Structure formats: structure tokens, C-alpha cells
């Protein structure tokens, strides 16, 4: 599996990119880059020249075991259900 980058910018002051890939055997690597809110990334990919090192506010990288990744998926599914319910109410 190659890297998969997801842009998130619905909440501008928490915008950035998330990458999911496999680096270490048997593990899932998750890396995030928080991008300064003054830069509109809605039409940009992570490799866009407008996203300079100065635009990156924070960077985090973690390695999850398969069991930890499954727990994350379960937590995300529960949070998705809650978010959908809050939109209905």
C-alpha cells in the first residue's frame, strides 16, 4: 500500500493533512501535518509549492499495531455515528 494523504480543512484553525501508510512490518503509520490557518488549502495537495515549511505548524507521526489500529477504527466509527446523530438533532 502506498501513502494515502487526506486533506482536512472544514475547521480552518485545525486544517492539515493526514497520511496513512505502512513503514514498519506489521504496523500502521499515521502522520499528520497541521497547516497554518492563513493558508487556504482547499484546492491544494500536500506537495503544492505554496505549502512551505513555515506553513507547517505541527507534525506528529505514530506507529500503531494492528490491534491498536482496529481500536482506532472502532473509535472512529463510534465518533462518526455521534457526528451523524448530532447533525440530525
Short mmCIF file of N, CA, C and O in Angstrom, two decimals:
data_model
loop_
_atom_site.label_atom_id
_atom_site.label_comp_id
_atom_site.label_asym_id
_atom_site.label_seq_id
_atom_site.Cartn_x
_atom_site.Cartn_y
_atom_site.Cartn_z
N UNK A 1 0.85 -1.19 0.00
CA UNK A 1 0.00 0.00 0.00
C UNK A 1 0.88 1.24 0.00
O UNK A 1 1.78 1.37 0.81
N UNK A 2 0.62 2.13 -0.93
CA UNK A 2 1.34 3.39 -0.96
C UNK A 2 0.70 4.40 -0.01
O UNK A 2 -0.39 4.17 0.50
N UNK A 3 1.39 5.49 0.25
CA UNK A 3 0.83 6.51 1.14
C UNK A 3 -0.50 7.06 0.63
O UNK A 3 -0.70 7.21 -0.56
N UNK A 4 -1.38 7.33 1.55
CA UNK A 4 -2.68 7.93 1.24
C UNK A 4 -2.79 9.21 2.06
O UNK A 4 -2.79 9.16 3.28
N UNK A 5 -2.82 10.35 1.37
CA UNK A 5 -2.94 11.63 2.08
C UNK A 5 -4.36 12.16 1.99
O UNK A 5 -4.94 12.20 0.92
N UNK A 6 -4.88 12.55 3.13
CA UNK A 6 -6.23 13.11 3.22
C UNK A 6 -6.11 14.56 3.67
O UNK A 6 -5.46 14.86 4.67
N UNK A 7 -6.74 15.45 2.91
CA UNK A 7 -6.77 16.87 3.29
C UNK A 7 -7.98 17.07 4.19
O UNK A 7 -9.07 16.58 3.93
N UNK A 8 -7.80 17.80 5.29
CA UNK A 8 -8.94 18.16 6.13
C UNK A 8 -8.86 19.65 6.43
O UNK A 8 -7.82 20.16 6.83
N UNK A 9 -9.95 20.36 6.11
CA UNK A 9 -9.94 21.81 6.31
C UNK A 9 -11.33 22.37 6.58
O UNK A 9 -11.58 23.55 6.34
N UNK A 10 -12.23 21.55 7.10
CA UNK A 10 -13.57 22.07 7.45
C UNK A 10 -13.50 23.05 8.61
O UNK A 10 -14.29 23.99 8.69
N UNK A 11 -12.57 22.83 9.53
CA UNK A 11 -12.34 23.75 10.65
C UNK A 11 -10.97 24.36 10.39
O UNK A 11 -9.93 23.73 10.60
N UNK A 12 -10.97 25.58 9.89
CA UNK A 12 -9.76 26.20 9.34
C UNK A 12 -8.59 26.23 10.32
O UNK A 12 -7.45 25.98 9.94
N UNK A 13 -8.85 26.51 11.61
CA UNK A 13 -7.73 26.61 12.54
C UNK A 13 -7.20 25.23 12.96
O UNK A 13 -6.25 25.15 13.74
N UNK A 14 -7.77 24.15 12.41
CA UNK A 14 -7.26 22.80 12.65
C UNK A 14 -7.06 22.06 11.33
O UNK A 14 -7.19 20.85 11.27
N UNK A 15 -6.72 22.79 10.30
CA UNK A 15 -6.58 22.19 8.97
C UNK A 15 -5.22 21.54 8.79
O UNK A 15 -4.26 21.88 9.47
N UNK A 16 -5.19 20.63 7.83
CA UNK A 16 -3.92 20.00 7.51
C UNK A 16 -4.10 18.77 6.65
O UNK A 16 -5.07 18.65 5.89
N UNK A 17 -3.14 17.86 6.78
CA UNK A 17 -3.14 16.63 6.00
C UNK A 17 -2.83 15.47 6.93
O UNK A 17 -2.11 15.61 7.91
N UNK A 18 -3.39 14.31 6.57
CA UNK A 18 -3.15 13.08 7.31
C UNK A 18 -2.72 12.02 6.31
O UNK A 18 -3.32 11.90 5.24
N UNK A 19 -1.66 11.31 6.65
CA UNK A 19 -1.16 10.25 5.78
C UNK A 19 -1.20 8.93 6.53
O UNK A 19 -0.82 8.85 7.70
N UNK A 20 -1.68 7.90 5.85
CA UNK A 20 -1.70 6.55 6.41
C UNK A 20 -0.89 5.66 5.48
O UNK A 20 -1.12 5.64 4.26
N UNK A 21 0.06 4.95 6.05
CA UNK A 21 0.90 4.07 5.24
C UNK A 21 1.48 2.96 6.13
O UNK A 21 1.23 2.92 7.33
N UNK A 22 2.23 2.09 5.51
CA UNK A 22 2.95 1.03 6.24
C UNK A 22 4.44 1.28 6.06
O UNK A 22 4.93 1.31 4.93
N UNK A 23 5.13 1.48 7.16
CA UNK A 23 6.58 1.67 7.11
C UNK A 23 7.28 0.48 7.76
O UNK A 23 8.14 -0.14 7.18
N UNK A 24 6.85 0.15 8.99
CA UNK A 24 7.42 -0.98 9.71
C UNK A 24 6.50 -2.20 9.55
O UNK A 24 5.29 -2.06 9.67
N UNK A 25 7.06 -3.36 9.29
CA UNK A 25 6.24 -4.56 9.10
C UNK A 25 5.28 -4.79 10.27
O UNK A 25 5.67 -4.67 11.44
N UNK A 26 4.01 -5.07 9.94
CA UNK A 26 3.02 -5.36 10.96
C UNK A 26 2.47 -4.14 11.67
O UNK A 26 1.76 -4.28 12.67
N UNK A 27 2.78 -2.95 11.18
CA UNK A 27 2.34 -1.71 11.82
C UNK A 27 1.72 -0.75 10.80
O UNK A 27 1.99 -0.84 9.61
N UNK A 28 0.93 0.15 11.32
CA UNK A 28 0.30 1.18 10.51
C UNK A 28 0.87 2.51 10.96
O UNK A 28 0.85 2.84 12.15
N UNK A 29 1.40 3.27 10.02
CA UNK A 29 1.99 4.57 10.32
C UNK A 29 0.97 5.65 10.01
O UNK A 29 0.38 5.67 8.93
N UNK A 30 0.76 6.55 10.96
CA UNK A 30 -0.12 7.70 10.77
C UNK A 30 0.70 8.95 11.03
O UNK A 30 1.35 9.08 12.06
N UNK A 31 0.67 9.86 10.06
CA UNK A 31 1.39 11.13 10.21
C UNK A 31 0.45 12.27 9.87
O UNK A 31 -0.33 12.19 8.92
N UNK A 32 0.50 13.31 10.68
CA UNK A 32 -0.32 14.49 10.44
C UNK A 32 0.56 15.73 10.32
O UNK A 32 1.62 15.82 10.94
N UNK A 33 0.09 16.65 9.49
CA UNK A 33 0.72 17.96 9.35
C UNK A 33 -0.37 19.00 9.54
O UNK A 33 -1.34 19.06 8.78
N UNK A 34 -0.23 19.83 10.57
CA UNK A 34 -1.17 20.94 10.77
C UNK A 34 -0.63 22.13 9.98
O UNK A 34 0.54 22.49 10.09
N UNK A 35 -1.51 22.73 9.16
CA UNK A 35 -1.12 23.84 8.29
C UNK A 35 -1.72 25.14 8.83
O UNK A 35 -2.88 25.18 9.24
N UNK A 36 -0.92 26.19 8.83
CA UNK A 36 -1.36 27.49 9.37
C UNK A 36 -2.69 27.90 8.73
O UNK A 36 -2.86 27.79 7.51
N UNK A 37 -3.63 28.40 9.54
CA UNK A 37 -4.96 28.73 9.03
C UNK A 37 -4.99 29.88 8.03
O UNK A 37 -5.98 30.03 7.31
N UNK A 38 -3.94 30.67 7.94
CA UNK A 38 -3.93 31.77 6.97
C UNK A 38 -3.79 31.27 5.53
O UNK A 38 -4.09 32.00 4.59
N UNK A 39 -3.33 30.03 5.36
CA UNK A 39 -3.18 29.47 4.02
C UNK A 39 -4.42 28.64 3.70
O UNK A 39 -4.76 27.71 4.41
N UNK A 40 -5.10 28.98 2.63
CA UNK A 40 -6.27 28.23 2.19
C UNK A 40 -5.79 27.00 1.42
O UNK A 40 -5.24 27.11 0.34
N UNK A 41 -6.02 25.82 2.01
CA UNK A 41 -5.56 24.58 1.37
C UNK A 41 -6.68 23.85 0.65
O UNK A 41 -6.49 22.72 0.19
N UNK A 42 -7.84 24.47 0.52
CA UNK A 42 -9.00 23.77 -0.04
C UNK A 42 -8.77 23.24 -1.45
O UNK A 42 -9.38 22.26 -1.84
N UNK A 43 -7.91 23.86 -2.21
CA UNK A 43 -7.61 23.40 -3.58
C UNK A 43 -6.18 22.89 -3.72
O UNK A 43 -5.69 22.73 -4.83
N UNK A 44 -5.51 22.65 -2.59
CA UNK A 44 -4.10 22.27 -2.65
C UNK A 44 -3.89 20.82 -2.24
O UNK A 44 -4.59 20.29 -1.40
N UNK A 45 -2.89 20.22 -2.86
CA UNK A 45 -2.41 18.91 -2.45
C UNK A 45 -1.21 19.14 -1.54
O UNK A 45 -0.62 20.22 -1.52
N UNK A 46 -0.83 18.11 -0.80
CA UNK A 46 0.26 18.27 0.17
C UNK A 46 1.57 18.72 -0.47
O UNK A 46 2.34 19.46 0.12
N UNK A 47 1.82 18.30 -1.71
CA UNK A 47 3.08 18.65 -2.36
C UNK A 47 3.03 19.99 -3.10
O UNK A 47 3.97 20.35 -3.81
N UNK A 48 1.96 20.76 -2.89
CA UNK A 48 1.83 22.08 -3.52
C UNK A 48 2.98 22.99 -3.04
O UNK A 48 3.30 23.03 -1.85
N UNK A 49 3.57 23.72 -3.97
CA UNK A 49 4.70 24.61 -3.64
C UNK A 49 4.31 25.72 -2.66
O UNK A 49 5.17 26.27 -1.98
N UNK A 50 3.00 26.05 -2.57
CA UNK A 50 2.56 27.09 -1.65
C UNK A 50 2.65 26.64 -0.20
O UNK A 50 2.66 27.47 0.71
N UNK A 51 2.73 25.34 0.04
CA UNK A 51 2.83 24.82 1.40
C UNK A 51 4.31 24.67 1.74
O UNK A 51 4.95 23.66 1.45
N UNK A 52 4.85 25.70 2.34
CA UNK A 52 6.26 25.72 2.70
C UNK A 52 6.44 25.19 4.13
O UNK A 52 5.46 25.00 4.86
N UNK A 53 7.68 24.99 4.53
CA UNK A 53 7.96 24.55 5.89
C UNK A 53 7.39 25.52 6.92
O UNK A 53 6.95 25.10 8.00
N UNK A 54 7.38 26.80 6.59
CA UNK A 54 6.86 27.80 7.52
C UNK A 54 5.35 27.67 7.71
O UNK A 54 4.80 28.12 8.72
N UNK A 55 4.66 27.08 6.76
CA UNK A 55 3.21 26.89 6.85
C UNK A 55 2.83 25.73 7.77
O UNK A 55 1.71 25.67 8.25
N UNK A 56 3.78 24.82 7.99
CA UNK A 56 3.50 23.66 8.84
C UNK A 56 3.66 24.07 10.29
O UNK A 56 4.74 24.42 10.74
N UNK A 57 2.54 24.04 11.01
CA UNK A 57 2.51 24.47 12.41
C UNK A 57 2.91 23.33 13.34
O UNK A 57 3.55 23.54 14.36
N UNK A 58 2.53 22.11 12.98
CA UNK A 58 2.84 20.94 13.82
C UNK A 58 2.88 19.69 12.95
O UNK A 58 2.27 19.63 11.88
N UNK A 59 3.61 18.72 13.42
CA UNK A 59 3.75 17.44 12.72
C UNK A 59 3.83 16.34 13.76
O UNK A 59 4.56 16.46 14.74
N UNK A 60 3.04 15.29 13.58
CA UNK A 60 3.05 14.15 14.50
C UNK A 60 3.06 12.87 13.69
O UNK A 60 2.36 12.76 12.69
N UNK A 61 3.85 11.91 14.15
CA UNK A 61 3.90 10.62 13.48
C UNK A 61 3.84 9.53 14.55
O UNK A 61 4.55 9.59 15.55
N UNK A 62 2.94 8.56 14.34
CA UNK A 62 2.81 7.45 15.28
C UNK A 62 2.76 6.13 14.53
O UNK A 62 2.40 6.08 13.36
N UNK A 63 3.16 5.08 15.22
CA UNK A 63 3.10 3.71 14.68
C UNK A 63 2.09 2.94 15.53
O UNK A 63 2.20 2.90 16.75
N UNK A 64 1.11 2.34 14.87
CA UNK A 64 0.10 1.55 15.56
C UNK A 64 0.28 0.07 15.22
O UNK A 64 0.56 -0.27 14.07
N UNK A 65 0.07 -0.78 16.22
CA UNK A 65 -0.01 -2.21 15.94
C UNK A 65 -1.35 -2.46 15.24
O UNK A 65 -2.23 -1.59 15.22
N UNK A 66 -1.52 -3.64 14.70
CA UNK A 66 -2.79 -3.97 14.05
C UNK A 66 -3.94 -3.86 15.06
O UNK A 66 -4.99 -3.31 14.75
N UNK A 67 -3.73 -4.34 16.29
CA UNK A 67 -4.78 -4.26 17.31
C UNK A 67 -5.11 -2.81 17.66
O UNK A 67 -6.27 -2.45 17.83
N UNK A 68 -4.09 -1.97 17.76
CA UNK A 68 -4.33 -0.55 18.05
C UNK A 68 -5.06 0.12 16.89
O UNK A 68 -5.94 0.96 17.11
N UNK A 69 -4.71 -0.23 15.67
CA UNK A 69 -5.39 0.34 14.50
C UNK A 69 -6.85 -0.08 14.47
O UNK A 69 -7.73 0.74 14.15
N UNK A 70 -7.14 -1.32 14.82
CA UNK A 70 -8.52 -1.77 14.89
C UNK A 70 -9.30 -1.01 15.96
O UNK A 70 -10.46 -0.65 15.75
N UNK A 71 -8.66 -0.75 17.10
CA UNK A 71 -9.31 0.04 18.16
C UNK A 71 -9.57 1.46 17.67
O UNK A 71 -10.62 2.04 17.96
N UNK A 72 -8.63 2.03 16.90
CA UNK A 72 -8.83 3.36 16.32
C UNK A 72 -10.01 3.36 15.36
O UNK A 72 -10.85 4.27 15.39
N UNK A 73 -10.10 2.35 14.51
CA UNK A 73 -11.22 2.25 13.57
C UNK A 73 -12.54 2.19 14.32
O UNK A 73 -13.50 2.87 13.97
N UNK A 74 -12.61 1.40 15.38
CA UNK A 74 -13.83 1.29 16.18
C UNK A 74 -14.18 2.65 16.81
O UNK A 74 -15.35 3.06 16.82
N UNK A 75 -13.18 3.36 17.31
CA UNK A 75 -13.42 4.69 17.89
C UNK A 75 -13.90 5.67 16.84
O UNK A 75 -14.79 6.48 17.10
N UNK A 76 -13.31 5.61 15.64
CA UNK A 76 -13.73 6.49 14.55
C UNK A 76 -15.17 6.18 14.13
O UNK A 76 -15.96 7.11 13.90
N UNK A 77 -15.51 4.90 14.04
CA UNK A 77 -16.89 4.54 13.67
C UNK A 77 -17.89 5.05 14.71
O UNK A 77 -18.96 5.55 14.34
N UNK A 78 -17.56 4.96 15.99
CA UNK A 78 -18.44 5.48 17.04
C UNK A 78 -18.56 7.00 16.94
O UNK A 78 -19.65 7.57 17.06
N UNK A 79 -17.44 7.68 16.69
CA UNK A 79 -17.47 9.14 16.56
C UNK A 79 -18.25 9.57 15.31
O UNK A 79 -18.96 10.58 15.34
N UNK A 80 -18.15 8.80 14.24
CA UNK A 80 -18.92 9.09 13.03
C UNK A 80 -20.41 8.97 13.32
O UNK A 80 -21.20 9.84 12.93
N UNK A 81 -20.80 7.93 14.02
CA UNK A 81 -22.22 7.75 14.37
C UNK A 81 -22.70 8.92 15.22
O UNK A 81 -23.80 9.45 15.00
N UNK A 82 -21.89 9.36 16.18
CA UNK A 82 -22.26 10.50 17.02
C UNK A 82 -22.36 11.78 16.20
O UNK A 82 -23.28 12.58 16.41
N UNK A 83 -21.43 12.00 15.27
CA UNK A 83 -21.47 13.21 14.45
C UNK A 83 -22.71 13.22 13.55
O UNK A 83 -23.35 14.26 13.40
N UNK A 84 -23.02 12.07 12.99
CA UNK A 84 -24.23 12.00 12.15
C UNK A 84 -25.49 12.25 12.97
O UNK A 84 -26.40 12.96 12.52
N UNK A 85 -25.54 11.71 14.17
CA UNK A 85 -26.68 11.93 15.04
C UNK A 85 -26.80 13.40 15.43
O UNK A 85 -27.90 13.95 15.46
N UNK A 86 -25.68 14.06 15.69
CA UNK A 86 -25.73 15.47 16.10
C UNK A 86 -26.21 16.37 14.95
O UNK A 86 -26.80 17.41 15.20
N UNK A 87 -25.96 15.95 13.71
CA UNK A 87 -26.45 16.73 12.56
C UNK A 87 -27.95 16.58 12.41
O UNK A 87 -28.61 17.49 11.92
N UNK A 88 -28.50 15.45 12.82
CA UNK A 88 -29.94 15.22 12.71
C UNK A 88 -30.72 15.97 13.78
O UNK A 88 -31.85 16.36 13.57
N UNK A 89 -30.08 16.10 14.96
CA UNK A 89 -30.77 16.69 16.11
C UNK A 89 -30.75 18.14 16.09
O UNK A 89 -31.49 18.97 16.24
#
